[in-house]
PDB file of C-alpha atoms in Angstrom:
ATOM      1  CA  MET A   1     -27.225   7.420 -16.793  1.00 41.00           C
ATOM      2  CA  GLN A   2     -23.951   9.339 -16.942  1.00 41.00           C
ATOM      3  CA  PRO A   3     -21.231   8.034 -19.288  1.00 42.00           C
ATOM      4  CA  PRO A   4     -18.549   5.894 -17.614  1.00 44.00           C
ATOM      5  CA  VAL A   5     -15.040   7.225 -17.139  1.00 42.00           C
ATOM      6  CA  PRO A   6     -12.919   6.260 -20.216  1.00 41.00           C
ATOM      7  CA  GLY A   7     -10.542   3.342 -19.615  1.00 41.00           C
ATOM      8  CA  PHE A   8     -12.156   2.598 -16.259  1.00 41.00           C
ATOM      9  CA  GLN A   9     -12.520  -1.132 -16.810  1.00 45.00           C
ATOM     10  CA  SER A  10      -8.840  -1.589 -17.663  1.00 43.00           C
ATOM     11  CA  ARG A  11      -7.462  -0.186 -14.391  1.00 53.00           C
ATOM     12  CA  PRO A  12      -8.180  -0.820 -10.712  1.00 74.00           C
ATOM     13  CA  PHE A  13     -10.402   1.691  -8.946  1.00 94.00           C
ATOM     14  CA  SER A  14      -8.831   3.660  -6.124  1.00 96.00           C
ATOM     15  CA  TRP A  15     -10.338   6.571  -4.208  1.00 97.00           C
ATOM     16  CA  PRO A  16      -7.944   8.955  -2.397  1.00 97.00           C
ATOM     17  CA  THR A  17      -8.856  10.409   0.977  1.00 97.00           C
ATOM     18  CA  ARG A  18      -7.059  12.088   3.842  1.00 97.00           C
ATOM     19  CA  VAL A  19      -7.303  11.523   7.583  1.00 98.00           C
ATOM     20  CA  TYR A  20      -8.683  14.559   9.464  1.00 97.00           C
ATOM     21  CA  TRP A  21      -9.067  15.311  13.199  1.00 96.00           C
ATOM     22  CA  GLU A  22     -12.690  14.168  13.083  1.00 96.00           C
ATOM     23  CA  ASP A  23     -11.530  10.700  11.958  1.00 97.00           C
ATOM     24  CA  THR A  24      -9.198  10.103  14.895  1.00 96.00           C
ATOM     25  CA  ASP A  25      -9.216   9.343  18.575  1.00 94.00           C
ATOM     26  CA  ALA A  26      -7.345  11.421  21.169  1.00 91.00           C
ATOM     27  CA  GLY A  27      -4.074   9.773  20.135  1.00 92.00           C
ATOM     28  CA  GLY A  28      -4.367  10.828  16.491  1.00 94.00           C
ATOM     29  CA  VAL A  29      -5.118   7.279  15.298  1.00 96.00           C
ATOM     30  CA  VAL A  30      -8.100   6.618  13.038  1.00 97.00           C
ATOM     31  CA  TYR A  31     -11.048   5.379  15.076  1.00 95.00           C
ATOM     32  CA  HIS A  32     -11.990   1.869  13.894  1.00 94.00           C
ATOM     33  CA  ALA A  33     -15.556   2.774  12.853  1.00 95.00           C
ATOM     34  CA  GLN A  34     -14.292   5.572  10.582  1.00 97.00           C
ATOM     35  CA  TYR A  35     -12.793   2.984   8.225  1.00 98.00           C
ATOM     36  CA  LEU A  36     -16.381   1.985   7.352  1.00 97.00           C
ATOM     37  CA  ALA A  37     -17.016   5.519   6.061  1.00 97.00           C
ATOM     38  CA  PHE A  38     -13.820   5.427   3.965  1.00 98.00           C
ATOM     39  CA  LEU A  39     -14.900   2.090   2.444  1.00 98.00           C
ATOM     40  CA  GLU A  40     -18.455   3.319   1.802  1.00 97.00           C
ATOM     41  CA  ARG A  41     -17.291   6.473   0.056  1.00 97.00           C
ATOM     42  CA  ALA A  42     -14.982   4.508  -2.228  1.00 98.00           C
ATOM     43  CA  ARG A  43     -17.793   2.083  -3.196  1.00 97.00           C
ATOM     44  CA  THR A  44     -20.090   5.047  -3.899  1.00 96.00           C
ATOM     45  CA  GLU A  45     -17.479   6.750  -6.087  1.00 97.00           C
ATOM     46  CA  TRP A  46     -16.773   3.451  -7.876  1.00 96.00           C
ATOM     47  CA  LEU A  47     -20.458   3.243  -8.860  1.00 94.00           C
ATOM     48  CA  ARG A  48     -20.524   6.944  -9.793  1.00 94.00           C
ATOM     49  CA  ALA A  49     -17.479   6.438 -12.051  1.00 93.00           C
ATOM     50  CA  ARG A  50     -19.498   3.754 -13.863  1.00 90.00           C
ATOM     51  CA  GLY A  51     -22.277   6.301 -14.431  1.00 91.00           C
ATOM     52  CA  TYR A  52     -24.572   5.047 -11.645  1.00 92.00           C
ATOM     53  CA  GLY A  53     -24.731   7.558  -8.803  1.00 91.00           C
ATOM     54  CA  GLN A  54     -26.725   6.517  -5.740  1.00 92.00           C
ATOM     55  CA  ALA A  55     -29.502   9.075  -6.389  1.00 93.00           C
ATOM     56  CA  LEU A  56     -29.853   7.926 -10.003  1.00 92.00           C
ATOM     57  CA  LEU A  57     -30.105   4.283  -8.923  1.00 94.00           C
ATOM     58  CA  ARG A  58     -32.796   5.166  -6.376  1.00 95.00           C
ATOM     59  CA  ASP A  59     -34.787   7.668  -8.421  1.00 94.00           C
ATOM     60  CA  ASP A  60     -34.533   6.202 -11.937  1.00 92.00           C
ATOM     61  CA  HIS A  61     -34.197   2.494 -11.201  1.00 93.00           C
ATOM     62  CA  GLY A  62     -35.890   2.095  -7.800  1.00 95.00           C
ATOM     63  CA  LEU A  63     -32.745   0.379  -6.517  1.00 96.00           C
ATOM     64  CA  VAL A  64     -30.591   0.811  -3.440  1.00 96.00           C
ATOM     65  CA  PHE A  65     -27.605  -1.227  -2.319  1.00 97.00           C
ATOM     66  CA  ALA A  66     -27.260  -2.132   1.360  1.00 97.00           C
ATOM     67  CA  VAL A  67     -24.368  -3.780   3.169  1.00 97.00           C
ATOM     68  CA  ARG A  68     -25.444  -7.227   4.336  1.00 97.00           C
ATOM     69  CA  ALA A  69     -22.175  -8.508   5.775  1.00 98.00           C
ATOM     70  CA  MET A  70     -18.590  -7.373   6.123  1.00 98.00           C
ATOM     71  CA  ARG A  71     -15.284  -8.962   7.075  1.00 98.00           C
ATOM     72  CA  ILE A  72     -12.510  -6.540   8.014  1.00 98.00           C
ATOM     73  CA  ASP A  73      -8.880  -7.229   8.870  1.00 98.00           C
ATOM     74  CA  PHE A  74      -7.154  -4.268  10.507  1.00 97.00           C
ATOM     75  CA  ARG A  75      -3.448  -4.608   9.664  1.00 98.00           C
ATOM     76  CA  ALA A  76      -1.884  -1.269  10.681  1.00 97.00           C
ATOM     77  CA  PRO A  77      -3.205   2.071  11.965  1.00 97.00           C
ATOM     78  CA  ALA A  78      -3.830   5.171   9.889  1.00 98.00           C
ATOM     79  CA  ARG A  79      -2.950   8.447  11.574  1.00 97.00           C
ATOM     80  CA  LEU A  80      -3.812  12.125  11.395  1.00 97.00           C
ATOM     81  CA  ASP A  81      -2.952  13.694   8.003  1.00 97.00           C
ATOM     82  CA  ASP A  82      -2.215  10.340   6.305  1.00 98.00           C
ATOM     83  CA  ALA A  83      -3.106  10.248   2.606  1.00 98.00           C
ATOM     84  CA  LEU A  84      -5.025   7.017   2.016  1.00 98.00           C
ATOM     85  CA  ASP A  85      -5.908   5.089  -1.123  1.00 98.00           C
ATOM     86  CA  VAL A  86      -9.106   3.053  -0.824  1.00 98.00           C
ATOM     87  CA  SER A  87      -9.524   0.403  -3.526  1.00 97.00           C
ATOM     88  CA  VAL A  88     -12.621  -1.321  -4.857  1.00 97.00           C
ATOM     89  CA  ALA A  89     -12.680  -4.598  -6.812  1.00 96.00           C
ATOM     90  CA  LEU A  90     -15.840  -6.497  -7.697  1.00 96.00           C
ATOM     91  CA  ARG A  91     -15.284 -10.167  -6.861  1.00 96.00           C
ATOM     92  CA  GLN A  92     -18.763 -11.518  -7.575  1.00 96.00           C
ATOM     93  CA  CYS A  93     -21.898 -10.150  -9.215  1.00 97.00           C
ATOM     94  CA  ARG A  94     -25.077 -12.113  -8.759  1.00 97.00           C
ATOM     95  CA  ARG A  95     -28.608 -11.162  -9.783  1.00 96.00           C
ATOM     96  CA  ALA A  96     -29.404  -9.453  -6.464  1.00 97.00           C
ATOM     97  CA  SER A  97     -26.061  -9.121  -4.682  1.00 97.00           C
ATOM     98  CA  LEU A  98     -22.409  -8.166  -4.983  1.00 97.00           C
ATOM     99  CA  VAL A  99     -19.235  -9.239  -3.207  1.00 97.00           C
ATOM    100  CA  ILE A 100     -16.655  -6.465  -3.172  1.00 97.00           C
ATOM    101  CA  ALA A 101     -13.016  -6.653  -2.058  1.00 97.00           C
ATOM    102  CA  GLN A 102     -11.564  -3.457  -0.618  1.00 97.00           C
ATOM    103  CA  ASP A 103      -8.152  -2.395   0.660  1.00 97.00           C
ATOM    104  CA  ILE A 104      -6.852   0.738   2.311  1.00 98.00           C
ATOM    105  CA  HIS A 105      -3.212   1.641   1.725  1.00 98.00           C
ATOM    106  CA  CYS A 106      -0.981   4.459   2.930  1.00 98.00           C
ATOM    107  CA  ASP A 107       2.358   5.019   1.195  1.00 97.00           C
ATOM    108  CA  GLY A 108       2.183   1.503  -0.246  1.00 95.00           C
ATOM    109  CA  ARG A 109       1.520  -0.070   3.171  1.00 97.00           C
ATOM    110  CA  LEU A 110      -1.603  -2.223   3.589  1.00 98.00           C
ATOM    111  CA  LEU A 111      -3.618  -0.874   6.518  1.00 98.00           C
ATOM    112  CA  LEU A 112      -6.872  -2.775   6.085  1.00 98.00           C
ATOM    113  CA  ASP A 113      -8.541  -5.292   3.811  1.00 97.00           C
ATOM    114  CA  ALA A 114     -12.230  -6.071   3.717  1.00 98.00           C
ATOM    115  CA  GLU A 115     -14.811  -8.176   1.955  1.00 98.00           C
ATOM    116  CA  VAL A 116     -18.205  -6.498   1.680  1.00 98.00           C
ATOM    117  CA  LYS A 117     -21.387  -8.344   0.751  1.00 98.00           C
ATOM    118  CA  VAL A 118     -23.994  -5.988  -0.672  1.00 98.00           C
ATOM    119  CA  ALA A 119     -27.666  -6.732  -1.330  1.00 98.00           C
ATOM    120  CA  ALA A 120     -29.736  -5.105  -4.078  1.00 97.00           C
ATOM    121  CA  LEU A 121     -33.006  -3.824  -2.594  1.00 97.00           C
ATOM    122  CA  ASP A 122     -36.174  -2.223  -3.898  1.00 97.00           C
ATOM    123  CA  ALA A 123     -35.941   1.459  -2.927  1.00 96.00           C
ATOM    124  CA  GLY A 124     -39.557   1.560  -1.724  1.00 95.00           C
ATOM    125  CA  SER A 125     -39.969  -1.707   0.148  1.00 97.00           C
ATOM    126  CA  PHE A 126     -36.334  -2.503   1.032  1.00 96.00           C
ATOM    127  CA  ARG A 127     -36.987  -6.073  -0.091  1.00 97.00           C
ATOM    128  CA  PRO A 128     -34.415  -7.942  -2.215  1.00 97.00           C
ATOM    129  CA  ARG A 129     -34.733  -7.457  -5.960  1.00 97.00           C
ATOM    130  CA  GLY A 130     -32.737  -8.071  -9.100  1.00 96.00           C
ATOM    131  CA  ILE A 131     -30.206  -5.592 -10.402  1.00 95.00           C
ATOM    132  CA  PRO A 132     -31.489  -3.927 -13.612  1.00 93.00           C
ATOM    133  CA  GLU A 133     -30.238  -5.847 -16.653  1.00 93.00           C
ATOM    134  CA  THR A 134     -28.019  -3.095 -18.120  1.00 90.00           C
ATOM    135  CA  LEU A 135     -26.276  -2.492 -14.803  1.00 92.00           C
ATOM    136  CA  TYR A 136     -26.042  -6.229 -14.117  1.00 94.00           C
ATOM    137  CA  GLU A 137     -24.313  -6.871 -17.458  1.00 94.00           C
ATOM    138  CA  GLU A 138     -21.894  -4.010 -16.902  1.00 91.00           C
ATOM    139  CA  LEU A 139     -21.064  -5.140 -13.358  1.00 93.00           C
ATOM    140  CA  LYS A 140     -20.707  -8.768 -14.486  1.00 94.00           C
ATOM    141  CA  SER A 141     -18.087  -7.603 -17.032  1.00 92.00           C
ATOM    142  CA  LEU A 142     -16.094  -6.008 -14.170  1.00 91.00           C
ATOM    143  CA  GLU A 143     -16.011  -9.165 -12.061  1.00 91.00           C
ATOM    144  CA  GLN A 144     -12.513 -10.125 -10.988  1.00 84.00           C
ATOM    145  CA  GLY A 145     -11.579 -13.578  -9.732  1.00 64.00           C
ATOM    146  CA  ALA A 146     -10.766 -14.093  -6.071  1.00 48.00           C
ATOM    147  CA  GLN A 147      -7.112 -13.348  -5.425  1.00 42.00           C
TER     148      GLN A 147
END
């Protein structure tokens, strides 16, 4: 396990990204499915900042996380060259699942909010399994109430 980023727990997690040509449709607006990639990358970097990269979870703990359900509200479009901030907040940590709230902002404007339900799976069988105790305790300490 890598050490967590100092002060991480005391501040919200936000992952910056930029909109490129490959993210947009012919009109220069972000294609709706691309938002899923932005959200996924932010969740991955949130875990990495805690010291749990995806490869480490799979190789050392036999654990993978998989999206089980997602609710997305598209509020405003992102466009070519926009600088986005993608946030991650853990709403609920259970023994074998997480509920994560995510937002995407551009210049302080809310573009999208989502609730992502994630299942903990055995890396070999892809069957549900418990989150390893150390990670579970750390995630549980990051839980934020529904807002």
